Short mmCIF file of C-alpha atoms in Angstrom, two decimals:
data_model
loop_
_atom_site.label_atom_id
_atom_site.label_comp_id
_atom_site.label_asym_id
_atom_site.label_seq_id
_atom_site.Cartn_x
_atom_site.Cartn_y
_atom_site.Cartn_z
CA MET A 1 92.52 96.69 79.10
CA SER A 2 95.49 99.20 78.20
CA ALA A 3 98.45 96.84 79.41
CA HIS A 4 100.36 99.36 81.53
CA CYS A 5 100.18 100.13 85.59
CA GLN A 6 98.60 102.61 86.98
CA LEU A 7 100.99 102.35 90.04
CA THR A 8 104.67 101.73 88.94
CA GLY A 9 104.06 102.67 85.19
CA VAL A 10 105.08 99.64 83.48
CA LYS A 11 104.38 99.82 79.49
CA PRO A 12 104.73 96.76 77.10
CA SER A 13 108.44 96.87 76.25
CA PHE A 14 109.80 95.07 72.60
CA GLY A 15 111.87 92.70 71.46
CA ASN A 16 112.15 90.55 68.33
CA LYS A 17 111.47 86.56 68.03
CA ILE A 18 114.71 84.91 66.55
CA SER A 19 113.70 81.28 65.11
CA HIS A 20 115.40 78.40 64.60
CA SER A 21 117.50 79.53 61.61
CA HIS A 22 118.04 83.28 62.64
CA ARG A 23 115.43 84.89 61.60
CA ARG A 24 114.27 88.01 63.34
CA THR A 25 110.32 88.97 63.24
CA SER A 26 109.72 91.38 66.08
CA ARG A 27 107.11 90.87 69.21
CA ARG A 28 105.90 92.29 72.69
CA PHE A 29 106.58 91.18 75.81
CA ASP A 30 103.44 92.36 78.03
CA PRO A 31 104.04 92.73 82.08
CA ASN A 32 101.27 90.65 83.93
CA ILE A 33 99.31 93.20 84.74
CA GLN A 34 95.77 92.06 86.84
CA ARG A 35 92.85 94.44 87.80
CA LYS A 36 92.68 94.17 91.56
CA ARG A 37 89.59 96.39 93.51
CA TYR A 38 91.18 97.40 97.18
CA TRP A 39 88.34 99.36 100.01
CA LEU A 40 89.75 102.88 100.11
CA ALA A 41 88.48 103.51 103.47
CA SER A 42 88.99 107.12 103.29
CA GLU A 43 87.01 107.86 100.80
CA GLY A 44 84.27 105.23 101.94
CA ARG A 45 84.66 103.20 98.17
CA HIS A 46 85.63 100.99 96.95
CA VAL A 47 89.00 101.01 93.60
CA ARG A 48 89.65 99.60 91.32
CA LEU A 49 93.24 99.51 89.67
CA THR A 50 94.98 97.81 87.50
CA LEU A 51 98.51 97.02 88.54
CA SER A 52 100.92 95.18 87.09
CA THR A 53 102.33 92.01 90.21
CA LYS A 54 105.04 93.60 90.64
CA ALA A 55 103.08 96.53 92.30
CA ILE A 56 100.64 94.67 93.80
CA LYS A 57 103.38 93.42 96.15
CA THR A 58 103.92 97.14 97.09
CA VAL A 59 100.38 98.05 97.98
CA ASP A 60 100.57 95.10 100.74
CA SER A 61 103.90 96.51 101.95
CA ILE A 62 103.23 100.53 101.97
CA GLY A 63 99.22 100.74 102.52
CA VAL A 64 96.48 101.05 99.84
CA GLU A 65 95.85 104.76 100.71
CA ALA A 66 100.16 105.91 99.70
CA ALA A 67 99.93 103.50 96.92
CA VAL A 68 96.64 105.70 95.69
CA ALA A 69 98.16 109.23 96.80
CA ARG A 70 101.12 107.82 94.03
CA ILE A 71 99.63 107.07 91.93
CA ARG A 72 97.54 110.31 91.83
CA ALA A 73 101.23 112.30 91.69
CA ARG A 74 101.70 110.88 88.87
CA GLY A 75 98.68 112.42 87.40
CA GLY A 76 96.95 108.83 87.48
CA ARG A 77 93.39 108.70 87.92
CA VAL A 78 91.65 106.70 90.42
#
């Protein structure tokens, strides 16, 4: 599963892991990505979205229809 959110577009960021001796090695900060299934009433079907936890809260507040419209406006496929 790719670690990017369909709604917000958040992707992994990169930085350094710093040990006790202060040696630096590269690491990756992954967003908290979940796959969630929603009922899309306008099309009469379920859609499975790959969302970050912040985006799940956004879908809860604006509704799944508006969220799918935003994803499609960004050029995403649902």
